[in-house]
Coordinates of C-alpha atoms and ligand atoms in Angstrom, one line a residue:
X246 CA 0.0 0.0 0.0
X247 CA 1.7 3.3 -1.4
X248 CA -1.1 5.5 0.4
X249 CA 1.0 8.5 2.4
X250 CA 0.2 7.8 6.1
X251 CA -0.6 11.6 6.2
X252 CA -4.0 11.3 3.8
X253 CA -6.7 10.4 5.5
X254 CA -9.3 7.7 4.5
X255 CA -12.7 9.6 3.6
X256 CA -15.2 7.2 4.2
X257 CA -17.1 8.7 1.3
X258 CA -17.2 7.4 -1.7
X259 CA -16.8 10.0 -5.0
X260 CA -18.5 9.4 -7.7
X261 CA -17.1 10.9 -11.2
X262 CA -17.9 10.9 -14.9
X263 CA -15.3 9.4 -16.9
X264 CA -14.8 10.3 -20.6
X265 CA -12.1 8.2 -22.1
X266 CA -12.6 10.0 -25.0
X267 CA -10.8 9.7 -29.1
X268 CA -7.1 9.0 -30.1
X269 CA -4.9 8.8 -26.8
X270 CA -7.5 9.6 -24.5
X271 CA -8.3 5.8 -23.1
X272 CA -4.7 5.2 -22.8
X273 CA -3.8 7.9 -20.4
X274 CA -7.2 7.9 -19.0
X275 CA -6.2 4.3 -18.0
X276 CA -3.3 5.4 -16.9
X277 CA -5.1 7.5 -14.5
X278 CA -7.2 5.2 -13.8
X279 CA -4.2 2.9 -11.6
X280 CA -2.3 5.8 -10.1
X281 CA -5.7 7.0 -8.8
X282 CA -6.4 3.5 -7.8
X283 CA -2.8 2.7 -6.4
X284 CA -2.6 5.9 -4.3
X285 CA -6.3 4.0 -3.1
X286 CA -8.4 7.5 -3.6
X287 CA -11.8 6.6 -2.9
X288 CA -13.2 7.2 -6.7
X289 CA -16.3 5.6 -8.3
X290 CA -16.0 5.7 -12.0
X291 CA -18.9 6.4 -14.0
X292 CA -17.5 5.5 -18.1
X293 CA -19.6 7.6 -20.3
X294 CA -18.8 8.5 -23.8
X295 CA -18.7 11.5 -25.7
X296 CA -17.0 12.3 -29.4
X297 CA -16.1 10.7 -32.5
X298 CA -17.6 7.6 -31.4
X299 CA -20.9 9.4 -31.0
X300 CA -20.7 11.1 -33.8
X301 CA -20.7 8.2 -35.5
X302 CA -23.7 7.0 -33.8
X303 CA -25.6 9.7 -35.6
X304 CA -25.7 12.5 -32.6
X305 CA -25.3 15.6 -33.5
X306 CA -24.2 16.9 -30.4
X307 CA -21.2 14.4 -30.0
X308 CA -22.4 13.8 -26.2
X309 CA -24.4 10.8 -25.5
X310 CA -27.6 11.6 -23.3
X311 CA -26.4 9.3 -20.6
X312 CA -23.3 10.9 -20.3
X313 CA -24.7 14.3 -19.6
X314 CA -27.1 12.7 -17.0
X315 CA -24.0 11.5 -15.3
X316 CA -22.1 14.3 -14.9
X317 CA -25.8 16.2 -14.1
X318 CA -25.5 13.8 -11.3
X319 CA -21.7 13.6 -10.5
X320 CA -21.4 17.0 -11.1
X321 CA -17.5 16.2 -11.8
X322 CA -15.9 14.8 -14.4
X323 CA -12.6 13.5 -16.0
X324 CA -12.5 13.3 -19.7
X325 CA -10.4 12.3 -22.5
X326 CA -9.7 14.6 -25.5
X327 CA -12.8 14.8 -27.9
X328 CA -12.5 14.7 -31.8
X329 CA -14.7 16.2 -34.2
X330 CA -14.9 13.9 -37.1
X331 CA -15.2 15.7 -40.5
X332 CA -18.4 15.7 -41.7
X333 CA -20.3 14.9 -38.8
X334 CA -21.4 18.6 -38.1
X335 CA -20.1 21.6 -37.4
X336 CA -20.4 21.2 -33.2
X337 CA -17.8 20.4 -30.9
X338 CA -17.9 17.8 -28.1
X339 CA -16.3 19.8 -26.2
X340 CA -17.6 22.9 -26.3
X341 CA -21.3 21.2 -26.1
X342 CA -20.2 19.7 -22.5
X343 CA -19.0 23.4 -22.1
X344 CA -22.2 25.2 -22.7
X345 CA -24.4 22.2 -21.3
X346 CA -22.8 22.8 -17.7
X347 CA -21.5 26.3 -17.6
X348 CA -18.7 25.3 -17.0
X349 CA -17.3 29.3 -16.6
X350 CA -14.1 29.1 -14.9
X351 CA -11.3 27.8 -17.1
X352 CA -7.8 26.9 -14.9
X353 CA -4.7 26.4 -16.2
X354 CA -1.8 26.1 -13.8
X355 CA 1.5 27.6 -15.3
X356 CA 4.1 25.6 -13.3
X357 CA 8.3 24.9 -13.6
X358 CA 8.3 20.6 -13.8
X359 CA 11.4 18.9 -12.2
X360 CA 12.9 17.6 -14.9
X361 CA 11.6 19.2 -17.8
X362 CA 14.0 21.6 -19.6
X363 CA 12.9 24.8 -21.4
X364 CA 14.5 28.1 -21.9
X365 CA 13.0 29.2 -18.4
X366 CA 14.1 26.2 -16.5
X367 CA 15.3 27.6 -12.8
X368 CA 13.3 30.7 -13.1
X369 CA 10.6 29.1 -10.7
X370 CA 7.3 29.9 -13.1
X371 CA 4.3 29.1 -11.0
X372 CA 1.1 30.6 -12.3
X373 CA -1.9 30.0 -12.8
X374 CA -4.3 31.6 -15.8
X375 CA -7.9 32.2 -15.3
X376 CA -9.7 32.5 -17.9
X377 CA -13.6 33.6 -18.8
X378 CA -15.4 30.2 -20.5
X379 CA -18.4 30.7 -21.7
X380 CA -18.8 34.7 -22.7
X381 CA -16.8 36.8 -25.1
X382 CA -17.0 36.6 -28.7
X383 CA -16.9 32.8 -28.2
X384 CA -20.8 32.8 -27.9
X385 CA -19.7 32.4 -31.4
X386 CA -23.1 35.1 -32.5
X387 CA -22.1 36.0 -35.8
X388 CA -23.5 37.5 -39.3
X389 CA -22.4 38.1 -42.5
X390 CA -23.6 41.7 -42.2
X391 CA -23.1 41.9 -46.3
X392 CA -21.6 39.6 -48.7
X393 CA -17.9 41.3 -47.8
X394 CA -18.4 42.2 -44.2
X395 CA -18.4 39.8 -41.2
X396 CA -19.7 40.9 -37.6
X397 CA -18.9 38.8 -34.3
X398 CA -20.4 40.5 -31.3
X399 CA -18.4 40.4 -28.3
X400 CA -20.8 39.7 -24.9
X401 CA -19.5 40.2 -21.1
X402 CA -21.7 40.9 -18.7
X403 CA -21.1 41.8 -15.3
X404 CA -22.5 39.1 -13.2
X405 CA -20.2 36.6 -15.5
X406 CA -17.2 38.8 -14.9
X407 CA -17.9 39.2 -11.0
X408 CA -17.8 35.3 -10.9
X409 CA -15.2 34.7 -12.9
X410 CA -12.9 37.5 -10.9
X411 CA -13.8 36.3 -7.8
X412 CA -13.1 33.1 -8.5
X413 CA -9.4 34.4 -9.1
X414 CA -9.2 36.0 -6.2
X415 CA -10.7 32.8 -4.3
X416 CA -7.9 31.0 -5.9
X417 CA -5.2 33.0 -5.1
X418 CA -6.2 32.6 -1.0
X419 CA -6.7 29.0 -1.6
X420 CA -3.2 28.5 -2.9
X421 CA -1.5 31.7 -0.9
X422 CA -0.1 33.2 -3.7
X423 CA -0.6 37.1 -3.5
X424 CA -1.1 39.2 -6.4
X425 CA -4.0 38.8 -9.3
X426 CA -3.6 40.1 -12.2
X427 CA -6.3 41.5 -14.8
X428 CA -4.9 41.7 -18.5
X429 CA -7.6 43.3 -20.7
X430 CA -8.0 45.5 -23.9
X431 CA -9.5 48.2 -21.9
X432 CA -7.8 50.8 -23.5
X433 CA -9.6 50.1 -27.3
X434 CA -12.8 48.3 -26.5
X435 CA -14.1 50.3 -23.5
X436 CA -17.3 48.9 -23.3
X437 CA -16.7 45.3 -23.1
X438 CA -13.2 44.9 -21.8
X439 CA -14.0 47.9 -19.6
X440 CA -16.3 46.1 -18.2
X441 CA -14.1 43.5 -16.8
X442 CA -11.7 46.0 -15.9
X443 CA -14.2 48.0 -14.1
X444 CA -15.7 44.9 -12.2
X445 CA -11.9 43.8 -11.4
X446 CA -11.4 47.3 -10.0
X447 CA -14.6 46.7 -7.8
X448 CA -13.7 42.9 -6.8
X449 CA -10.1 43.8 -5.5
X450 CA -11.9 45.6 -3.0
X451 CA -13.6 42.6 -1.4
X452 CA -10.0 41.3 -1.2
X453 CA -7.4 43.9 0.9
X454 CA -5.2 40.9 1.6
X455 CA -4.4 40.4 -2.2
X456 CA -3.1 42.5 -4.3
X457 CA -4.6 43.6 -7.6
X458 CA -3.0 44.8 -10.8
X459 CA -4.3 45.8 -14.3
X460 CA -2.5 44.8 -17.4
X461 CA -3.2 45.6 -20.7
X462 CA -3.3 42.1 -22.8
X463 CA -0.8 42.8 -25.2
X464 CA 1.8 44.1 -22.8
X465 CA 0.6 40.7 -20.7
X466 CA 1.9 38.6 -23.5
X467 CA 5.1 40.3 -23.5
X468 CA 5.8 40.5 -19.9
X469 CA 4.8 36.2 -20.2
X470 CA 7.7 35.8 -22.3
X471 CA 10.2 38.4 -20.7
X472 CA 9.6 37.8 -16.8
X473 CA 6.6 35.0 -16.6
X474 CA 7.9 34.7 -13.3
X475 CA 6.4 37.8 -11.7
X476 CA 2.8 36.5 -12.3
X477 CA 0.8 34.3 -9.3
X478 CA -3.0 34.5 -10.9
X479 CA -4.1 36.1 -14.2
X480 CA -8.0 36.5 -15.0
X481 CA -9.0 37.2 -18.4
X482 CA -12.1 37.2 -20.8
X483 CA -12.4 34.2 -23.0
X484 CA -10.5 35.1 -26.1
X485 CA -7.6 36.5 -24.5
X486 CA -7.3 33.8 -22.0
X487 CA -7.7 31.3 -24.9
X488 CA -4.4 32.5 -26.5
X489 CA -2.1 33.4 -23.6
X490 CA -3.1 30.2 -21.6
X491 CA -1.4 28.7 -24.4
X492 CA 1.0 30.8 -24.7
X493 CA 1.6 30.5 -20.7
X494 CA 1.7 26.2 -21.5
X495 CA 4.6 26.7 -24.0
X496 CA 7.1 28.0 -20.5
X497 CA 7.0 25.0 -18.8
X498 CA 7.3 22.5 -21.4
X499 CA 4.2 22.5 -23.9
X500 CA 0.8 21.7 -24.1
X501 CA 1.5 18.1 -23.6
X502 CA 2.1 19.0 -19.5
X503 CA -0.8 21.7 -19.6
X504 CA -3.8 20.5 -16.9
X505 CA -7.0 22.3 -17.2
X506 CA -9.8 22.4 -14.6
X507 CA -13.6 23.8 -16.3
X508 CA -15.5 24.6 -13.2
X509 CA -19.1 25.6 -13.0
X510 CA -21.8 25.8 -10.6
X511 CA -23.5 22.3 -11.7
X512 CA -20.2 20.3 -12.2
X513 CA -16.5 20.7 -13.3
X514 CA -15.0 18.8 -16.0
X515 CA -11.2 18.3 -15.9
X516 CA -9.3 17.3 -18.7
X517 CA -5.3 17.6 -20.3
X518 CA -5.2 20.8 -22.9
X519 CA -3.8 18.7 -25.7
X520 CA -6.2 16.7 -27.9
X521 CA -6.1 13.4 -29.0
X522 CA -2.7 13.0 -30.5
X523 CA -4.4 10.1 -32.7
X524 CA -0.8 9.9 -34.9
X525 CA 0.7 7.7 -31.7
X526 CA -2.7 6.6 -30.2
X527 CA -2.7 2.5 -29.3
X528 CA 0.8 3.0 -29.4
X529 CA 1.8 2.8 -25.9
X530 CA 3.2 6.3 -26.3
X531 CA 1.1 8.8 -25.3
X532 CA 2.4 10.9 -21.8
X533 CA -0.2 11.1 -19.3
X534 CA 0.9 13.8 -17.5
X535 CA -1.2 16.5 -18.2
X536 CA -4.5 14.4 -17.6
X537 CA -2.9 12.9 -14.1
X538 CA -2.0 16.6 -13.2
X539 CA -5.9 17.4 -14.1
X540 CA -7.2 14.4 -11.9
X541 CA -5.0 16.4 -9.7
X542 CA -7.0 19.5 -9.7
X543 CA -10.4 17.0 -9.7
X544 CA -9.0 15.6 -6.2
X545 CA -8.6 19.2 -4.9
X546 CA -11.5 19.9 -6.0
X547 CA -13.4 17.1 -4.2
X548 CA -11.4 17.8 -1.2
X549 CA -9.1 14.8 -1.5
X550 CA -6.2 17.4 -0.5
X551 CA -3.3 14.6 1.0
X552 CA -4.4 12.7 -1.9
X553 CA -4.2 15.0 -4.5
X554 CA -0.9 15.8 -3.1
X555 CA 0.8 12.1 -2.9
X556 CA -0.1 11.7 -6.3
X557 CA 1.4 15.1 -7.9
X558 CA 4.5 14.5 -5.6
X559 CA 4.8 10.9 -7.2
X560 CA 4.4 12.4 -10.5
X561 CA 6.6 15.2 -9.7
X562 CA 9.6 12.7 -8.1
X563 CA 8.9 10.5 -11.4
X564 CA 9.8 13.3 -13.2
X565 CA 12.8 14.9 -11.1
X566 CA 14.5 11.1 -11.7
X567 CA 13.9 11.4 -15.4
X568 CA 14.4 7.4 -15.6
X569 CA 11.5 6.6 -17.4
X570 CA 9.8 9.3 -19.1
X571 CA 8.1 9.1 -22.4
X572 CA 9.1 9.5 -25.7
X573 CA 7.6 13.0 -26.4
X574 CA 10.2 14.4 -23.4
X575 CA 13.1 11.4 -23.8
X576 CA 13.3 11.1 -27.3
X577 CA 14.1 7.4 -28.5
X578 CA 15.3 6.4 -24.9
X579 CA 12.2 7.4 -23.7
X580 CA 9.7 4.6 -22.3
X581 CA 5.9 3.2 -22.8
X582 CA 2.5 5.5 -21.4
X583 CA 2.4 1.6 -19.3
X584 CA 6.0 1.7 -18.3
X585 CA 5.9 5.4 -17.5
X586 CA 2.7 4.6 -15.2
X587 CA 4.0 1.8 -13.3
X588 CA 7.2 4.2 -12.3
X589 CA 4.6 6.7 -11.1
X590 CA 3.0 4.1 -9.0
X591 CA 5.9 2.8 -7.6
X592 CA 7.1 6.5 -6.7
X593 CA 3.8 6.9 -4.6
X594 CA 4.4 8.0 -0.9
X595 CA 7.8 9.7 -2.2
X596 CA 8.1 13.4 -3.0
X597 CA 10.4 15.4 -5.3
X598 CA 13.8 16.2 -3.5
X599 CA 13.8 20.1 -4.9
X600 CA 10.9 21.3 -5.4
X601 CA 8.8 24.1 -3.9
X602 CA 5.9 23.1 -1.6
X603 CA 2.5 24.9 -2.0
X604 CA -0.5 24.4 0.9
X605 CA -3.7 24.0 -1.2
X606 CA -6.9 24.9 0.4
X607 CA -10.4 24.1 -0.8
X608 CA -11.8 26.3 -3.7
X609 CA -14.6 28.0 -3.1
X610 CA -16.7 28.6 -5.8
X611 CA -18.0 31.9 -6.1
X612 CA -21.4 33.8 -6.8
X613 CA -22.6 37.1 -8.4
X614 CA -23.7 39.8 -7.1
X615 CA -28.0 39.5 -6.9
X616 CA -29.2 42.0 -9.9
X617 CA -28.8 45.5 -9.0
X618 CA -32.0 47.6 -9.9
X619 CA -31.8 49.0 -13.7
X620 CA -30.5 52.4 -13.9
X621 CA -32.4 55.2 -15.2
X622 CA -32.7 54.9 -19.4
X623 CA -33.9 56.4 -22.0
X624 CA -33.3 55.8 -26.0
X625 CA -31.4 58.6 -27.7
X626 CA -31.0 57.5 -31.5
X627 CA -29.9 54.4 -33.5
X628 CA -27.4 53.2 -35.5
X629 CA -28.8 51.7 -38.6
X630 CA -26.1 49.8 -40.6
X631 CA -26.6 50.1 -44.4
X632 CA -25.2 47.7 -47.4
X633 CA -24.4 50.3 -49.4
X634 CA -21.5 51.2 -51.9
X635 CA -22.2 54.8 -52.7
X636 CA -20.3 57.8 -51.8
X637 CA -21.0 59.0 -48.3
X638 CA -20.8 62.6 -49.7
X639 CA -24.0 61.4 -51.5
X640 CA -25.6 59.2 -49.5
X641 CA -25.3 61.5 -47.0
X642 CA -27.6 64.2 -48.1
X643 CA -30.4 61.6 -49.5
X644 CA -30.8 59.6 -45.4
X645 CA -31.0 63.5 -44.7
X646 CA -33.9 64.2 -46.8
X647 CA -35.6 60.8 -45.9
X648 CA -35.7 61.3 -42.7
X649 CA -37.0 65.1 -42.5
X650 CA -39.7 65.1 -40.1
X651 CA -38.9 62.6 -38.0
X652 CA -37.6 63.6 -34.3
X653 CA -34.1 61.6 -35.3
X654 CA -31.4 63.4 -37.1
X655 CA -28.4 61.6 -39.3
X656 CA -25.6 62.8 -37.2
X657 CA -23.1 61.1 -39.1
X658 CA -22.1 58.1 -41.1
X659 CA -19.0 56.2 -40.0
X660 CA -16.8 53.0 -42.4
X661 CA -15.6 50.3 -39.6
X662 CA -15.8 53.1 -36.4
X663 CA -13.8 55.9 -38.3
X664 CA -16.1 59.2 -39.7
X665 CA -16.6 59.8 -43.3
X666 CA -19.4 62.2 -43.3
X667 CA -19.7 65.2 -42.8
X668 CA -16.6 66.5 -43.0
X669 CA -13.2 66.7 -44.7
X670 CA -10.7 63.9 -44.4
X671 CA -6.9 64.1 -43.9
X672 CA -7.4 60.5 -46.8
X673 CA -10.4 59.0 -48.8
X674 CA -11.7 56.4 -46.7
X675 CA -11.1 52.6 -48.1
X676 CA -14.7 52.2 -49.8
X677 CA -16.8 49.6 -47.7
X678 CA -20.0 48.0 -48.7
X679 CA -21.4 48.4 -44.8
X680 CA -21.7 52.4 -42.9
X681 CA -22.9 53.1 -40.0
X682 CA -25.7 56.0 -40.1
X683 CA -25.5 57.4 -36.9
X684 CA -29.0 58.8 -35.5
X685 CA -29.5 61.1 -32.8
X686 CA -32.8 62.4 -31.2
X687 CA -33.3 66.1 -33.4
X688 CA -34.1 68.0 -29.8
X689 CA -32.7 66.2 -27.2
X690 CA -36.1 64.2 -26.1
X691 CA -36.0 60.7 -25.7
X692 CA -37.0 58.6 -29.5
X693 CA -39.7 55.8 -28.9
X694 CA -39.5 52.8 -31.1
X695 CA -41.8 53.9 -33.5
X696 CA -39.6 56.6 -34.5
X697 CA -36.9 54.1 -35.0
X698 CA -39.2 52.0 -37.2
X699 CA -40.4 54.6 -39.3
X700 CA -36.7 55.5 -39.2
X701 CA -36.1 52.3 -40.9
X702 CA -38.6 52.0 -43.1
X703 CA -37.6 55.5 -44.2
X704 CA -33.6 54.4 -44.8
X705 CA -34.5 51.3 -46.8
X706 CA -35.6 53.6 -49.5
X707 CA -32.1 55.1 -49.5
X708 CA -30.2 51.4 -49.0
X709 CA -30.9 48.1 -47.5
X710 CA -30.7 48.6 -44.0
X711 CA -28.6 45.2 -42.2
X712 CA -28.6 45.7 -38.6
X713 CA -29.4 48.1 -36.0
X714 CA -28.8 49.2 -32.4
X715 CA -30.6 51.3 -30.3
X716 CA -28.6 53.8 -28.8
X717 CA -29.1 54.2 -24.7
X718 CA -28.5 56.4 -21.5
X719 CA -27.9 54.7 -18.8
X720 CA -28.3 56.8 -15.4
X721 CA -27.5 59.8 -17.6
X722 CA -24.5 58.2 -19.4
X723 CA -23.8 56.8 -22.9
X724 CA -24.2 53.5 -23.4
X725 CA -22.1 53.4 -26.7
X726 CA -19.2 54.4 -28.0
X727 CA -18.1 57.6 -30.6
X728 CA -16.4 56.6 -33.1
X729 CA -13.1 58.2 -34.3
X730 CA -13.3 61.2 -35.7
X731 CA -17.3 61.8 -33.6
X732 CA -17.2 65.0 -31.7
Ligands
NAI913 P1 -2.8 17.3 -30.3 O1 -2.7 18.0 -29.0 O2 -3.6 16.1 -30.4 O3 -1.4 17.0 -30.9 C1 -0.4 18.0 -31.1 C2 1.0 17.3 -31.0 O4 1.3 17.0 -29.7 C3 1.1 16.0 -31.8 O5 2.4 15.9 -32.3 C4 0.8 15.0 -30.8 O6 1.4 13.7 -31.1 C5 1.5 15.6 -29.5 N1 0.8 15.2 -28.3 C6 -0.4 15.7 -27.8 N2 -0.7 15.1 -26.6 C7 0.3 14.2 -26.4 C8 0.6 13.4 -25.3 N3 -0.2 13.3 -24.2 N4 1.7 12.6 -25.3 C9 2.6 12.7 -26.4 N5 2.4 13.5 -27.4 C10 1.3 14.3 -27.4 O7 -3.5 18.4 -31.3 P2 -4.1 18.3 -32.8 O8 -3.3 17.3 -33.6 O9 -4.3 19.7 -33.2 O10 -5.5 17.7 -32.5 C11 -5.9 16.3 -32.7 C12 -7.4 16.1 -32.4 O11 -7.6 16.4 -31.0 C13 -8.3 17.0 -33.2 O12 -9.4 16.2 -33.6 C14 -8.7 18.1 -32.3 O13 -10.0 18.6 -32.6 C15 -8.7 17.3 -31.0 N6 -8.5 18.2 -29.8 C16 -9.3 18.0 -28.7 C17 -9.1 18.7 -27.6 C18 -10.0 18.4 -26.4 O14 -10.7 17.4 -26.4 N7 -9.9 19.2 -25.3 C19 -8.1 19.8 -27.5 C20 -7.3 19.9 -28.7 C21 -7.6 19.2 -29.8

């Protein structure tokens, strides 16, 4: 018995989904499978399928109903990476399990391994990035506006940024580490980044004993690659997060080592970044360590603590000895996923001999803020976007003459945010085939819908209107943006 006298039995049972998932994934989710058993962690496994295989079967969704009743009723799972075959839809596995559960909190620990050498071996990296899962432009709500001209619109909202901030912060106490970091594009897209700025500004509050620092994303990446060591936890909306979490995994060795923990308020789903390598899968060659470092975070987060810990240690020490690693690190000397598995049971109950210790607490999952009462609003115009090729200098004067009478004036017409009527311009404007007519309320007065609809029905006789947004005050304030150029 390999158990560490420290970790104490729970007499409860856990009960957890398990996705062995496409390619590689049944080989190191097997591999899991007997460390977890060796180190005698008190699991129940649920197998439930998701992926190619159900593709195959003819579900659309990739995910088997079963399996999502599992995890309804697990509310945790482990999975194997998920392929999409081609030609079996355009949905992902993955991202169905995502949306399904809410899973909102994506973690990826950043951290040095013993025995893996990268450029930034010795500079003790040990970070962890926290990214926004479910919002962002990856709501993936998109038009073709006209036949040249594609729109995504980018979504935050505060109640998902106040979880998903405090959840860094929650983090940071549970693993002592001191400093969060925001990294945002604040600075361009004030609205919606500066929305998650602004609610970072107000959750650091709620935490005096950590300290709180903004970063603009672009500077965040470079600061990764020059001193990654400086960072302890970095929240960031979903896109962002999505490319510097990777970014982060390339420090310590590559997405191969990269754990990830999905956590939601229904259930968490943990799972190794990579995918499903399916060039070495039956091979005996795939390296299990990222998906054993994200049953890692699963035992944390079922508050298997001493457990979770005797089996990173004997992962870590397996690793530090660097007798029998897999191919992917050792090259041609390297050993079998089996092989590699049996060393890390045998190295149970030891630790690595230098390597920093970190006391893990529970993570508490967070919640938003109840709904705080609407501010005072009232509409004050509407952008109208037109498909429409012609000359602003004439198009211009022709919306004007539509829309005499109504209470709306065209206050200007903008090509992708920049002014190009009224007005003289430093250089012609590229031509575009989609402007922005800019309406404001003629006297000040607030503009009822069925201005705007006459409005509309007004524009169409000057150009196909595409798409339009009401334009807001909210407790006296702008709910938009001017565009460059807009006084
Ligand atoms: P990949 O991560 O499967 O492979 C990239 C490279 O890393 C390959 O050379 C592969 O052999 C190697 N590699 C990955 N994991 C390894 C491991 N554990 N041990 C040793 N070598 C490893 O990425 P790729 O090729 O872009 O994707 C393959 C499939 O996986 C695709 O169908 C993709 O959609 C899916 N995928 C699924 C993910 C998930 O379920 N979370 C994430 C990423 C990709």
């Amino acid at each position: 018995m390999k158990r560490s006298p420290k970790s104490p039995r729970k007499s409860s049972v856990h009960r957890v989904t398990l996705i062995p998932g496409d390619g590689i994934g049944p080989e190191i989710v097997a591999a899991v499978q007997s460390v977890l058993a060796a180190a005698e962690v008190p699991i129940r496994w649920e197998v439930r399928h998701a992926g190619a295989s159900v593709f195959k079967r003819g579900v659309a969704s990739g995910v088997l109903p079963e399996t999502v009743r599992s995890i309804r009723e697990t509310r945790v799972a482990l999975k194997g990476p998920l392929e999409t075959p081609v030609g079996f839809g355009e949905k992902s596995a993955n991202v169905t399990l995502r949306k399904h559960f809410e899973t909102y909190g994506n973690l990826r620990p950043v951290r040095e391994l013993p025995g893996i050498r990268t450029p930034y071996s010795g500079r003790g990296i040990d970070f962890v990035v926290v990214r926004e899962n479910v919002e962002d432009l990856y709501a993936g709500i998109e038009h073709m506006q006209t036949p040249g001209t594609a729109q995504a619109l980018k979504l935050i909202s505060r109640r998902g940024s106040q979880k998903i901030i405090r959840l860094a912060f929650e983090l940071a106490r549970a693993e002592g580490r001191k400093t969060v970091h925001c990294a945002t594009k604040a600075n361009i897209l004030k609205l919606t980044e500066g929305l998650f700025k602004r609610v970072f500004e107000e959750v650091a509050a709620e935490y005096p004993d950590i300290r709180a620092e903004h970063m603009i994303v672009d500077n965040c990446a470079h600061q990764m690659v020059m001193r990654p060591e400086q960072f302890d936890v970095i929240v960031m909306t979903n896109m962002n997060g999505d490319i510097l979490s990777d970014l982060a995994s390339a420090l310590i060795g590559g997405l191969g080592f990269a754990p990830s923990a999905n956590l939601g308020d229904h259930a968490s789903i943990f799972e190794a970044v990579h995918g499903s390598a399916p060039q070495i899968a039956g091979k005996d060659m795939a390296n299990p360590t990222a998906l054993l470092s994200s049953a890692v975070l699963m035992l944390r987060h079922l508050g298997e603590m001493a457990a979770a810990d005797t089996v990173e240690n004997a992962l870590l020490a397996t690793l530090e000895d660097g007798k029998a690693l897999t191919a992917d690190v050792s090259g041609p000397a390297g050993v079998g996923t089996k092989a590699f598995t049996r060393e890390i049971v045998r190295n149970l109950g030891r630790a690595p001999k230098s390597y920093p210790r970190r006391d893990y607490k529970r993570l508490r999952l967070p919640r938003a803020d109840a709904a705080t009462p609407a501010p005072s609003r009232r509409a004050v115009g509407a952008d109208v976007f037109v498909e429409c090729a012609e000359n602003p200098a004439t198009l211009g004067p022709r919306v004007e003459s539509a829309a005499r009478g109504l209470p709306l004036r065209l206050a200007q017409i903008s090509s992708r945010g920049a002014k190009v009527y009224p007005g003289e311009f430093g250089v012609e404007p590229e031509p575009t085939e989609c402007l922005r007519l800019r309406f404001l309320s003629a006297d000040g007065a607030a503009v009822a819908d069925s201005a705007v609809l006459e409005l509309l029905a007004r524009v169409s006789s000057c150009a196909p209107w595409v798409h339009v947004e009401k334009l807001q005050e909210f407790g006296g304030k702008p709910a938009y943006t001017k565009d460059q150029g807009e006084d």
